[in-house]
Every structure is written in C-alpha cells, then in structure tokens.
Amino acid sequence: MAMPSLIPQALAGATAGFPVKVNPKFDGSGLDLTSYKYVTSYNNFYEFTTDKGGVKELANQGWKTDPWTIKIGGLVENPFKADVNELVKKLGGIEERIYRFRCVEAWSMVVPWDGFPLRKLIELAKPKSSARFLKFTTFVDPKSAPGQKRRTIDWPYVEALNMAEATNDLAFVATGVYGKPLPNQNGAPIRLVVPWKYGFKSIKSIVKIEFTSKRPVNTWQQLAPEEYGFYANVNPEVDHPRWSQASERIIGGGFSARQPTLLFNGYEKEVGHIYKGVNLRLLY
Amino acid sequence: MRVVKLLIWTIIAVGGLYPAYPLVMGDSTVLADPAKYLLEYYGKTATLFLIAVLSLSPLQTLFPKAAIVRNFNRHRRLIGVGAFFFALTHLCFYAVYTGGLSGFFEDIGKPFILSGVTAFAILFVLAVTSANRVIRRLGGKNWKRLHRLVYGAAVLLVFHQALQEKAGAVQTVYFFAPLAVLQILRIGRTYFQPKKA
C-alpha cells in the first residue's frame, strides 16, 4: 500500500510554493513507493554521466536550473516563451500523481510526481490542425553538464510523442517529486512523465516543445534503431536484444527483488486504445 | 620474490572485499540495486585481472632485463586464477540479478550473454588445468597450446564489455587499448627482431 499521507501536505509545493493536491485517480493504491533517497540517487542522465550513481553529484556542481525558460512553438496558434514558475501559475497549480516508472534497462520504481497534465499545456498553445507530433528538446550546456563533452550522442537530447499520446490523461509534466521541487538529477525544473513508456521517453529538463507535422526522430532511435523505437511502450513480450523485458528489478528492494513486467507498464486500460491494430512487435 | 606474491594476494583480497564498504556504509547508489552493482563490479575486476595477466609476457619480451617484470611474470598463474575467481563471482551475481536459473537460461542465446558465458567456460578450463599435477600430465607443450585459448577469451570479453556500454564503448577502449599496443609491439619484436651487432 502506498501511503500518500506520509507526504507532508503543508510542505511548499514543487514549484513556487503551490500546494500539492493528490489526484485520486492516481493515488498509488496497491503500489509501494520507492523511497526518496533512491528516486534521487539512481538516475540516468547522460548529459552528466552514464553512471547512474554519479549523476547526483555532477548535476549539483553549479548547473543552474532556476530561473528556467521554456519555449512552445511550431504549428500552434499561440506560440509563447515562459518562465517555468509563471507557466505553472497560469495552468492553475500542480497536483500529485503516483506512477510506476519502468526503465528500458529492466528496473522499476514507484514515484510520487508533482506537476500538471500535458494536455493543459497543449490547450494553452492551441495546436493547428496540421500538428500531429510534439517534439521535446532538452538543454545544451557542456560547461555545466560534462557528459555533453562526449560526442557519442548528438546533443541536445530530443524525444517526441504523437498527439493521441500527448493528450492522453496519463501524459504528465512534472516539476516536483515527493512534494519538493525536482532535484537537478531528476530533470529540474520541468520534465515529461509518460509512465506507460520506457523511462527514456520521459525527457528531462525541457527547454523547448515544438508541434510538428512530421514524426521527429528521438535520440535513442537515432543512436540504436534496432534497440529503441519511437513508441518505446513497456512490453514484456518484446525483448531488448541484450536482455529479456519479461520482468524487472525493483529499485530499493534488496538482492532478490524482481517482479513481472506488465504490458504498458500496467496502464493498458488508459492507453491500450491508442495502439489498437498497431503491431507492437514491429513498432516497439 | 615473496614480496611480489604477497602484493598480488593483497590486491586480490582488497579487490574482492572492496564492495563491502559501500554496502555497509549504506551508499544509496549501491543499495538501489545491490545485485547489479556487484555483478558489474566483479565483471570489471575480472576483466582487469585478465588484461593484467595478458600484459605480462609482452612486457617480458619488451623489457627482458627489468627485474620487476620478471618477478610478476613468475606469478602469472596466480593472477590468472584470480581473474577466474572474479569471473565466477560475476557469474554468481548475474544469477542472483536475473532471479535464478530460469532467467539465466532465458537470455543465454543473446550474443551479449553468450559471449560472456563462453569466455567464462574458457577461463574455467584454464583454471582447472592450472595445478602442477595437471600441467605435468598434459605435458608442457599441450598445456601451452590449451592455454592459448585465453586469447579467445580476451576477444570475447572485448565484445561482451563493449556491448554492455551505453552510447560508445569508451571504457572498453580504455581497458583494452594498452593491451592491444603491447601485443602488437611484442609481435613486432618477436618477428622483426633487429640483428645483433
């Protein structure tokens, strides 16, 4: 059982002191929360290092995430630039949602995120009818992010969703975790959370969202197309070339913690209809 | 040299026991997934030991007069068995990580796993034929021929390590490049030895 009551409700909200309201649809019933120390010290963030244990230190050596401006543009009626805090205020504050989080590396967490539904931001931008995809771009700053000195990835990191995915009720933009502002290593100050997809789709530290008509190529698909696709939906039936995806290690669960992986990470009811008729074995 | 032997034993002991430190200190980056941490730690250690043992004979050829190289060379077998010991530990933690044998066999056909398992099988054969008694029984020539399989294990390990790296096999290059250079220099020295005046 998750215990949202443990999260101090009086604590300042994730961004600019907004109170956190728990969304009852995603209150984490039946899930065991991964503790704050693991959520914030076991991170994939190649902008700093490929070593999950090393990100926390490197991301907090002078990398500035406040203030932070995000730019919304492309095929929209209302392109705009906004300070992240101002944006949250404009969208009516934040809510808490407890989601499963499944990494493509076959490990998983349960995280209480604070933020707002992506759909609210889309409504504000007013996409044109020609807009079919959302392209998300993260920051480039090799001086603060030493991992970006490595040229093995074509920085900046980009991710994308199609419109049906982006407007789904589950698609979430997080600005906090455990009722506190997102720590740098978790993608401060604003990140995507799409819990039915492998973690790499949930892009961190977003600086730009563009609406496009053509499907963007996401970073991992570009790097290793035979290993990572566009959809990257959690799917226990489709193996990674190097390991099985049928089960997952539970972070913080000790030596023997492993559990079966669920189709769409357990969110089939919410998102299954998007992929009706799609061959998920080919379009992984 | 007893000091050298003691030094090698110390490195094996410290290398083997080191992970106890972050586990006991409660390092959350390690406790997040301890089996994976140990699996990766011992894999890396095994690789470094194998690289060390394979560097010794080229060093001997290149620096025939260096006493330190000669002393370490006398204990090549100990270093090699050390590499096997760490590979075995690595394999055991892999079984823990996958959640037992069914998970282990599920992935065995994947090139990433198969290369590691094959390299381990080679090290196993070499380790069990390392006792003096077995060497005598095989005869020096056969023993040497059999133990050349270690180069096969090294090539498999390059593949195995490079595959598990993310976005560019940088560490594999750092690990194996010095060994590759030494081996090339050794071959050069052996086949194109300058005539003595």
Coordinates of C-alpha atoms in Angstrom, one line a residue:
Chain A
M1 CA 0.0 0.0 0.0
A2 CA 1.2 3.4 -0.8
M3 CA 0.9 6.0 1.9
P4 CA 0.4 9.4 0.4
S5 CA -0.4 10.7 3.9
L6 CA 3.3 10.4 4.7
I7 CA 3.9 13.2 2.3
P8 CA 3.7 16.4 4.2
Q9 CA 0.8 18.3 2.6
A10 CA 1.8 21.6 4.3
L11 CA 5.2 21.5 2.6
A12 CA 5.8 24.1 -0.1
G13 CA 4.7 22.7 -3.4
A14 CA 7.0 21.6 -6.2
T15 CA 7.2 24.9 -7.9
A16 CA 6.8 28.4 -6.5
G17 CA 5.1 27.2 -3.3
F18 CA 1.9 25.7 -4.8
P19 CA 0.0 23.4 -2.5
V20 CA 0.0 19.7 -3.7
K21 CA -3.4 18.1 -4.3
V22 CA -3.4 14.4 -4.7
N23 CA -5.2 13.3 -7.9
P24 CA -7.5 10.5 -6.5
K25 CA -7.3 8.6 -9.9
F26 CA -3.5 8.1 -9.4
D27 CA -3.2 7.9 -5.6
G28 CA -0.9 4.9 -5.8
S29 CA -3.3 2.4 -4.3
G30 CA -1.7 -1.0 -4.3
L31 CA 1.8 0.4 -5.0
D32 CA 4.8 0.6 -2.8
L33 CA 6.6 3.9 -3.1
T34 CA 10.3 3.9 -3.9
S35 CA 12.0 5.9 -1.1
Y36 CA 13.1 9.5 -1.9
K37 CA 16.8 8.6 -1.5
Y38 CA 16.7 6.0 -4.2
V39 CA 14.5 8.2 -6.5
T40 CA 17.1 10.9 -6.2
S41 CA 20.3 9.0 -6.3
Y42 CA 19.8 6.3 -9.0
N43 CA 19.4 8.3 -12.2
N44 CA 20.0 8.0 -15.9
F45 CA 21.0 11.5 -17.2
Y46 CA 23.7 11.1 -19.9
E47 CA 24.2 14.9 -20.0
F48 CA 26.2 14.3 -16.9
T49 CA 27.5 10.7 -16.9
T50 CA 26.3 7.3 -18.0
D51 CA 27.0 6.1 -14.4
K52 CA 23.6 6.2 -12.6
G53 CA 25.2 6.6 -9.2
G54 CA 27.3 9.5 -10.3
V55 CA 24.6 11.9 -11.7
K56 CA 23.5 13.3 -8.4
E57 CA 27.0 14.7 -7.6
L58 CA 27.7 16.0 -11.1
A59 CA 24.3 17.6 -11.7
N60 CA 24.8 19.7 -8.5
Q61 CA 28.1 21.3 -9.2
G62 CA 26.9 24.7 -10.4
W63 CA 24.3 23.7 -13.1
K64 CA 21.7 26.4 -12.8
T65 CA 18.0 25.3 -13.2
D66 CA 16.4 28.4 -11.7
P67 CA 15.3 30.6 -13.4
W68 CA 14.4 28.5 -16.4
T69 CA 12.6 29.5 -19.6
I70 CA 10.6 27.1 -21.7
K71 CA 9.6 27.8 -25.3
I72 CA 6.5 26.5 -27.0
G73 CA 6.3 26.8 -30.8
G74 CA 5.9 25.2 -34.2
L75 CA 2.4 24.5 -35.6
V76 CA 0.4 26.4 -32.9
E77 CA -1.9 29.4 -32.8
N78 CA -0.3 30.6 -29.6
P79 CA 3.5 30.2 -29.5
F80 CA 5.0 31.5 -26.3
K81 CA 8.0 31.7 -24.0
A82 CA 7.5 31.4 -20.3
D83 CA 9.3 31.1 -17.0
V84 CA 8.5 27.7 -15.6
N85 CA 7.0 29.1 -12.4
E86 CA 4.8 31.5 -14.3
L87 CA 3.7 28.7 -16.6
V88 CA 2.6 26.6 -13.6
K89 CA 0.7 29.5 -12.1
K90 CA -1.0 30.1 -15.4
L91 CA -2.0 26.5 -15.7
G92 CA -3.7 26.5 -12.3
G93 CA -1.1 25.0 -10.0
I94 CA 0.0 21.4 -9.5
E95 CA -1.3 18.0 -8.5
E96 CA 0.4 14.9 -7.2
R97 CA 0.2 11.6 -9.1
I98 CA 1.8 8.3 -8.1
Y99 CA 3.1 6.4 -11.2
R100 CA 5.1 3.3 -11.9
F101 CA 8.3 4.1 -13.7
R102 CA 9.9 1.4 -15.8
C103 CA 13.4 1.8 -17.3
V104 CA 14.3 0.0 -20.5
E105 CA 17.3 -1.4 -18.5
A106 CA 14.8 -3.6 -16.7
W107 CA 14.4 -1.8 -13.4
S108 CA 11.5 0.0 -11.9
M109 CA 10.4 2.5 -9.3
V110 CA 7.1 3.9 -8.0
V111 CA 7.3 7.7 -7.9
P112 CA 5.0 10.4 -6.4
W113 CA 5.3 13.2 -9.0
D114 CA 4.1 16.8 -8.7
G115 CA 3.1 18.6 -11.9
F116 CA 0.3 19.2 -14.4
P117 CA -1.3 17.2 -17.2
L118 CA 0.5 17.8 -20.6
R119 CA -3.0 18.3 -22.1
K120 CA -3.4 21.6 -20.2
L121 CA -0.2 23.0 -21.8
I122 CA -1.4 21.8 -25.3
E123 CA -4.7 23.6 -24.8
L124 CA -2.9 26.8 -23.9
A125 CA -0.7 26.5 -27.1
K126 CA -3.7 25.8 -29.4
P127 CA -2.2 23.4 -32.0
K128 CA -3.1 23.9 -35.6
S129 CA -4.9 21.1 -37.4
S130 CA -1.7 20.2 -39.2
A131 CA 0.1 19.4 -35.9
R132 CA 0.5 15.7 -35.4
F133 CA 3.5 15.3 -33.1
L134 CA 5.2 17.0 -30.1
K135 CA 8.9 17.3 -30.2
F136 CA 10.6 17.9 -26.8
T137 CA 14.2 19.2 -26.6
T138 CA 16.4 19.3 -23.5
F139 CA 19.2 21.8 -22.7
V140 CA 22.7 22.0 -24.1
D141 CA 25.4 23.3 -21.8
P142 CA 28.6 21.3 -21.9
K143 CA 30.3 23.6 -19.3
S144 CA 27.8 22.6 -16.6
A145 CA 27.0 19.1 -18.0
P146 CA 30.3 17.3 -18.5
G147 CA 28.6 14.3 -20.2
Q148 CA 27.8 16.6 -23.2
K149 CA 31.5 16.9 -23.9
R150 CA 31.3 13.3 -25.1
R151 CA 30.3 13.4 -28.8
T152 CA 28.8 9.8 -28.8
I153 CA 25.3 11.4 -28.6
D154 CA 24.2 14.2 -30.9
W155 CA 23.2 16.7 -28.3
P156 CA 20.6 18.0 -27.4
Y157 CA 18.6 15.0 -26.4
V158 CA 15.2 15.0 -28.1
E159 CA 12.0 13.0 -27.5
A160 CA 8.6 13.0 -29.2
L161 CA 5.0 11.8 -28.8
N162 CA 2.2 11.7 -31.2
M163 CA -0.9 13.8 -30.5
A164 CA -3.0 10.9 -29.2
E165 CA -0.3 10.0 -26.7
A166 CA 0.4 13.6 -25.7
T167 CA -3.3 14.4 -25.0
N168 CA -3.9 11.1 -23.1
D169 CA -4.9 11.6 -19.5
L170 CA -1.7 9.9 -18.3
A171 CA 0.8 12.2 -20.1
F172 CA 2.2 14.4 -17.3
V173 CA 4.6 17.2 -16.9
A174 CA 6.5 17.0 -13.6
T175 CA 8.0 19.9 -11.7
G176 CA 8.4 18.1 -8.4
V177 CA 8.8 14.8 -6.6
Y178 CA 7.7 13.9 -3.1
G179 CA 6.3 17.4 -2.7
K180 CA 9.6 19.0 -3.3
P181 CA 10.9 20.8 -6.4
L182 CA 12.6 18.3 -8.8
P183 CA 16.2 17.8 -7.8
N184 CA 18.6 18.6 -10.7
Q185 CA 19.4 14.9 -11.2
N186 CA 15.7 14.1 -11.7
G187 CA 15.4 16.7 -14.6
A188 CA 14.9 20.0 -12.9
P189 CA 12.9 22.1 -13.2
I190 CA 10.5 20.6 -15.7
R191 CA 10.3 17.2 -17.3
L192 CA 7.9 14.8 -19.1
V193 CA 6.5 11.7 -17.4
V194 CA 4.8 9.1 -19.7
P195 CA 4.5 6.1 -17.4
W196 CA 3.4 3.5 -20.0
K197 CA 6.6 4.0 -21.9
Y198 CA 10.2 3.2 -21.1
G199 CA 11.9 5.9 -18.9
F200 CA 14.0 7.4 -21.7
K201 CA 10.8 8.8 -23.3
S202 CA 10.3 10.9 -20.1
I203 CA 12.7 13.6 -21.2
K204 CA 14.3 15.7 -18.5
S205 CA 15.0 19.5 -18.2
I206 CA 12.9 20.6 -21.2
V207 CA 13.7 23.9 -22.9
K208 CA 11.6 23.6 -26.0
I209 CA 8.3 21.9 -27.1
E210 CA 7.5 22.1 -30.9
F211 CA 4.4 20.9 -32.6
T212 CA 5.3 19.3 -35.9
S213 CA 3.5 17.5 -38.8
K214 CA 6.3 15.0 -39.4
R215 CA 7.4 12.4 -36.9
P216 CA 10.6 13.5 -35.2
V217 CA 13.4 11.0 -34.7
N218 CA 14.0 10.6 -30.9
T219 CA 17.6 10.4 -29.7
W220 CA 17.7 6.7 -28.8
Q221 CA 16.0 5.7 -32.0
Q222 CA 18.7 7.6 -33.9
L223 CA 21.5 6.0 -31.9
A224 CA 20.4 2.4 -32.0
P225 CA 17.2 1.9 -34.1
E226 CA 17.3 -1.9 -33.7
E227 CA 17.1 -1.5 -29.9
Y228 CA 14.9 1.5 -29.4
G229 CA 11.9 2.6 -31.4
F230 CA 9.6 5.6 -31.5
Y231 CA 6.8 4.2 -29.3
A232 CA 9.1 2.5 -26.7
N233 CA 6.0 1.2 -24.9
V234 CA 6.7 -1.0 -22.0
N235 CA 6.1 -4.5 -23.3
P236 CA 7.1 -7.8 -21.6
E237 CA 6.7 -9.7 -24.8
V238 CA 9.3 -7.8 -26.8
D239 CA 12.9 -8.4 -25.6
H240 CA 15.7 -6.0 -25.8
P241 CA 18.4 -7.5 -28.0
R242 CA 20.6 -7.9 -24.9
W243 CA 18.1 -8.9 -22.2
S244 CA 14.5 -10.0 -21.6
Q245 CA 11.9 -7.4 -20.7
A246 CA 9.6 -10.0 -19.2
S247 CA 10.5 -8.9 -15.6
E248 CA 12.2 -6.1 -13.8
R249 CA 14.3 -5.4 -10.8
I250 CA 12.6 -3.3 -8.1
I251 CA 14.9 -0.4 -7.0
G252 CA 15.4 -0.4 -3.3
G253 CA 14.2 -4.0 -2.9
G254 CA 17.5 -5.6 -1.9
F255 CA 19.2 -8.5 -3.6
S256 CA 16.4 -10.6 -4.9
A257 CA 13.6 -8.1 -5.7
R258 CA 12.2 -8.8 -9.2
Q259 CA 8.6 -8.7 -10.4
P260 CA 6.9 -9.5 -13.7
T261 CA 6.6 -6.5 -16.2
L262 CA 3.1 -5.5 -17.3
L263 CA 2.0 -4.6 -20.8
F264 CA 2.0 -0.7 -21.0
N265 CA 3.6 -0.9 -17.5
G266 CA 0.1 -1.7 -16.1
Y267 CA -1.7 1.2 -17.9
E268 CA -3.4 -0.8 -20.6
K269 CA -6.8 0.4 -19.6
E270 CA -5.7 4.0 -20.0
V271 CA -3.7 3.8 -23.2
G272 CA -4.3 0.5 -24.9
H273 CA -6.9 2.0 -27.3
I274 CA -4.2 4.3 -28.8
Y275 CA -2.4 1.2 -30.2
K276 CA -5.3 -0.8 -31.5
G277 CA -4.2 -2.5 -34.7
V278 CA -0.6 -1.5 -34.3
N279 CA 1.9 -4.4 -34.4
L280 CA 3.9 -3.6 -31.3
R281 CA 6.4 -6.3 -32.1
L282 CA 7.5 -4.3 -35.2
L283 CA 6.7 -0.9 -33.9
Y284 CA 8.4 -1.3 -30.5
Chain B
M1 CA 60.0 -12.9 -4.9
R2 CA 57.8 -13.3 -1.8
V3 CA 57.0 -9.6 -1.7
V4 CA 55.5 -9.7 -5.2
K5 CA 53.4 -12.7 -4.3
L6 CA 52.2 -11.0 -1.2
L7 CA 51.4 -7.9 -3.2
I8 CA 49.3 -9.9 -5.7
W9 CA 47.4 -11.7 -2.9
T10 CA 46.7 -8.3 -1.3
I11 CA 45.3 -6.9 -4.5
I12 CA 43.1 -10.0 -4.9
A13 CA 41.8 -9.7 -1.3
V14 CA 41.3 -5.9 -1.4
G15 CA 39.7 -6.2 -4.8
G16 CA 37.4 -8.9 -3.6
L17 CA 36.3 -7.3 -0.4
Y18 CA 36.0 -3.7 -1.6
P19 CA 32.2 -3.7 -2.3
A20 CA 31.6 -4.5 1.4
Y21 CA 32.5 -0.9 2.1
P22 CA 29.6 0.9 0.2
L23 CA 27.2 -1.8 1.2
V24 CA 28.0 -1.4 4.9
M25 CA 28.1 2.4 4.6
G26 CA 24.6 2.4 3.1
D27 CA 25.5 4.1 -0.1
S28 CA 22.1 4.6 -1.7
T29 CA 23.5 4.4 -5.3
V30 CA 24.7 0.9 -4.4
L31 CA 21.7 -0.2 -2.3
A32 CA 19.3 0.9 -5.1
D33 CA 20.2 -2.4 -6.9
P34 CA 22.9 -4.2 -5.0
A35 CA 23.0 -7.3 -7.1
K36 CA 23.5 -5.2 -10.3
Y37 CA 26.3 -3.2 -8.6
L38 CA 28.1 -6.4 -7.5
L39 CA 27.6 -8.0 -10.9
E40 CA 29.2 -5.1 -12.7
Y41 CA 31.9 -4.6 -10.1
Y42 CA 33.2 -8.2 -10.3
G43 CA 32.9 -8.3 -14.1
K44 CA 35.1 -5.2 -14.4
T45 CA 37.6 -6.6 -11.9
A46 CA 37.8 -10.0 -13.7
T47 CA 38.4 -8.1 -17.0
L48 CA 41.2 -6.0 -15.4
F49 CA 42.9 -9.1 -14.0
L50 CA 42.8 -10.9 -17.4
I51 CA 44.3 -7.8 -19.0
A52 CA 47.0 -7.7 -16.4
V53 CA 48.0 -11.3 -16.9
L54 CA 48.0 -10.9 -20.7
S55 CA 50.2 -7.9 -20.5
L56 CA 53.0 -9.7 -18.6
S57 CA 54.5 -11.8 -21.4
P58 CA 54.7 -8.9 -23.9
L59 CA 56.3 -6.8 -21.2
Q60 CA 58.8 -9.6 -20.6
T61 CA 59.7 -9.7 -24.3
L62 CA 59.9 -5.9 -24.5
F63 CA 61.9 -5.4 -21.2
P64 CA 63.8 -8.7 -20.8
K65 CA 66.1 -7.1 -18.2
A66 CA 63.5 -5.5 -15.9
A67 CA 63.5 -7.3 -12.6
I68 CA 60.0 -6.2 -11.6
V69 CA 58.5 -7.6 -14.9
R70 CA 60.4 -10.9 -14.2
N71 CA 59.1 -11.1 -10.7
F72 CA 55.4 -10.5 -11.7
N73 CA 55.8 -13.0 -14.6
R74 CA 56.7 -15.7 -12.1
H75 CA 53.2 -15.3 -10.6
R76 CA 51.2 -15.2 -13.8
R77 CA 49.2 -18.3 -12.8
L78 CA 48.1 -16.7 -9.5
I79 CA 46.8 -13.6 -11.4
G80 CA 45.1 -15.8 -14.0
V81 CA 43.3 -17.8 -11.3
G82 CA 42.4 -14.5 -9.7
A83 CA 40.7 -13.5 -13.0
F84 CA 38.8 -16.8 -12.9
F85 CA 37.7 -16.3 -9.3
F86 CA 36.3 -12.8 -10.1
A87 CA 34.6 -14.1 -13.2
L88 CA 33.0 -16.8 -11.2
T89 CA 31.8 -14.2 -8.6
H90 CA 30.5 -12.1 -11.5
L91 CA 28.5 -15.1 -12.9
C92 CA 27.0 -15.9 -9.5
F93 CA 25.8 -12.4 -9.1
Y94 CA 24.4 -12.5 -12.6
A95 CA 22.3 -15.5 -11.5
V96 CA 21.1 -13.5 -8.4
Y97 CA 20.4 -10.5 -10.6
T98 CA 18.3 -12.4 -13.1
G99 CA 16.4 -14.1 -10.3
G100 CA 17.6 -17.6 -10.6
L101 CA 18.4 -20.1 -13.3
S102 CA 15.2 -19.7 -15.4
G103 CA 16.0 -16.1 -16.0
F104 CA 19.6 -17.1 -16.7
F105 CA 18.7 -19.5 -19.4
E106 CA 16.1 -17.3 -20.9
D107 CA 18.8 -14.9 -22.1
I108 CA 21.6 -17.3 -22.8
G109 CA 21.1 -17.2 -26.6
K110 CA 21.6 -13.5 -26.8
P111 CA 25.1 -12.6 -28.2
F112 CA 25.8 -10.4 -25.2
I113 CA 25.2 -13.2 -22.7
L114 CA 26.6 -16.0 -24.8
S115 CA 30.0 -14.2 -25.3
G116 CA 30.3 -13.8 -21.5
V117 CA 29.4 -17.4 -20.8
T118 CA 31.8 -18.7 -23.4
A119 CA 34.6 -16.6 -22.1
F120 CA 33.8 -17.9 -18.6
A121 CA 33.9 -21.5 -19.9
I122 CA 37.4 -20.9 -21.3
L123 CA 38.6 -19.4 -18.0
F124 CA 37.1 -22.4 -16.2
V125 CA 39.0 -24.9 -18.3
L126 CA 42.2 -22.9 -17.9
A127 CA 41.8 -22.7 -14.1
V128 CA 41.2 -26.4 -13.6
T129 CA 44.2 -27.2 -15.7
S130 CA 46.4 -24.9 -13.7
A131 CA 47.5 -27.3 -10.9
N132 CA 51.1 -28.6 -11.2
R133 CA 49.9 -32.1 -11.4
V134 CA 47.7 -31.4 -14.4
I135 CA 50.4 -29.5 -16.1
R136 CA 52.8 -32.4 -15.7
R137 CA 50.2 -34.8 -17.0
L138 CA 49.4 -32.8 -20.1
G139 CA 53.0 -32.1 -20.9
G140 CA 54.3 -28.6 -21.3
K141 CA 53.6 -28.3 -25.0
N142 CA 50.0 -29.4 -24.8
W143 CA 49.4 -27.3 -21.8
K144 CA 50.7 -24.2 -23.5
R145 CA 48.6 -24.9 -26.6
L146 CA 45.5 -25.3 -24.5
H147 CA 46.2 -22.2 -22.6
R148 CA 46.4 -20.1 -25.8
L149 CA 42.6 -20.2 -25.6
V150 CA 43.0 -17.3 -23.2
Y151 CA 43.3 -15.0 -26.2
G152 CA 39.9 -16.2 -27.4
A153 CA 38.5 -15.3 -24.0
A154 CA 40.0 -11.9 -24.3
V155 CA 38.5 -11.3 -27.7
L156 CA 35.1 -12.4 -26.4
L157 CA 35.5 -10.1 -23.4
V158 CA 36.1 -7.1 -25.7
F159 CA 32.8 -7.9 -27.4
H160 CA 31.0 -8.6 -24.1
Q161 CA 32.2 -5.4 -22.4
A162 CA 31.6 -3.2 -25.4
L163 CA 28.0 -4.5 -25.8
Q164 CA 27.0 -3.5 -22.2
E165 CA 28.4 0.0 -22.6
K166 CA 26.0 2.8 -23.3
A167 CA 26.5 5.2 -26.2
G168 CA 30.0 4.4 -27.3
A169 CA 32.4 1.7 -26.0
V170 CA 34.7 4.3 -24.3
Q171 CA 35.6 2.2 -21.3
T172 CA 36.3 -0.9 -23.4
V173 CA 38.8 1.1 -25.4
Y174 CA 40.5 2.5 -22.3
F175 CA 40.7 -1.1 -20.8
F176 CA 42.0 -2.9 -23.9
A177 CA 43.9 -0.4 -25.9
P178 CA 47.1 -0.7 -23.8
L179 CA 47.0 -4.5 -24.1
A180 CA 46.5 -4.3 -27.8
V181 CA 49.5 -2.0 -28.1
L182 CA 51.7 -4.3 -26.0
Q183 CA 50.7 -7.3 -28.0
I184 CA 51.4 -5.6 -31.3
L185 CA 54.8 -4.4 -30.1
R186 CA 55.5 -8.0 -28.9
I187 CA 54.7 -9.5 -32.3
G188 CA 56.9 -6.8 -33.9
R189 CA 59.8 -7.6 -31.5
T190 CA 59.5 -11.4 -32.0
Y191 CA 59.3 -11.5 -35.8
F192 CA 61.3 -8.4 -36.8
Q193 CA 64.0 -8.5 -34.1
P194 CA 66.9 -6.3 -35.1
K195 CA 70.0 -8.3 -35.8
K196 CA 72.5 -8.0 -33.0
A197 CA 75.7 -6.3 -33.9

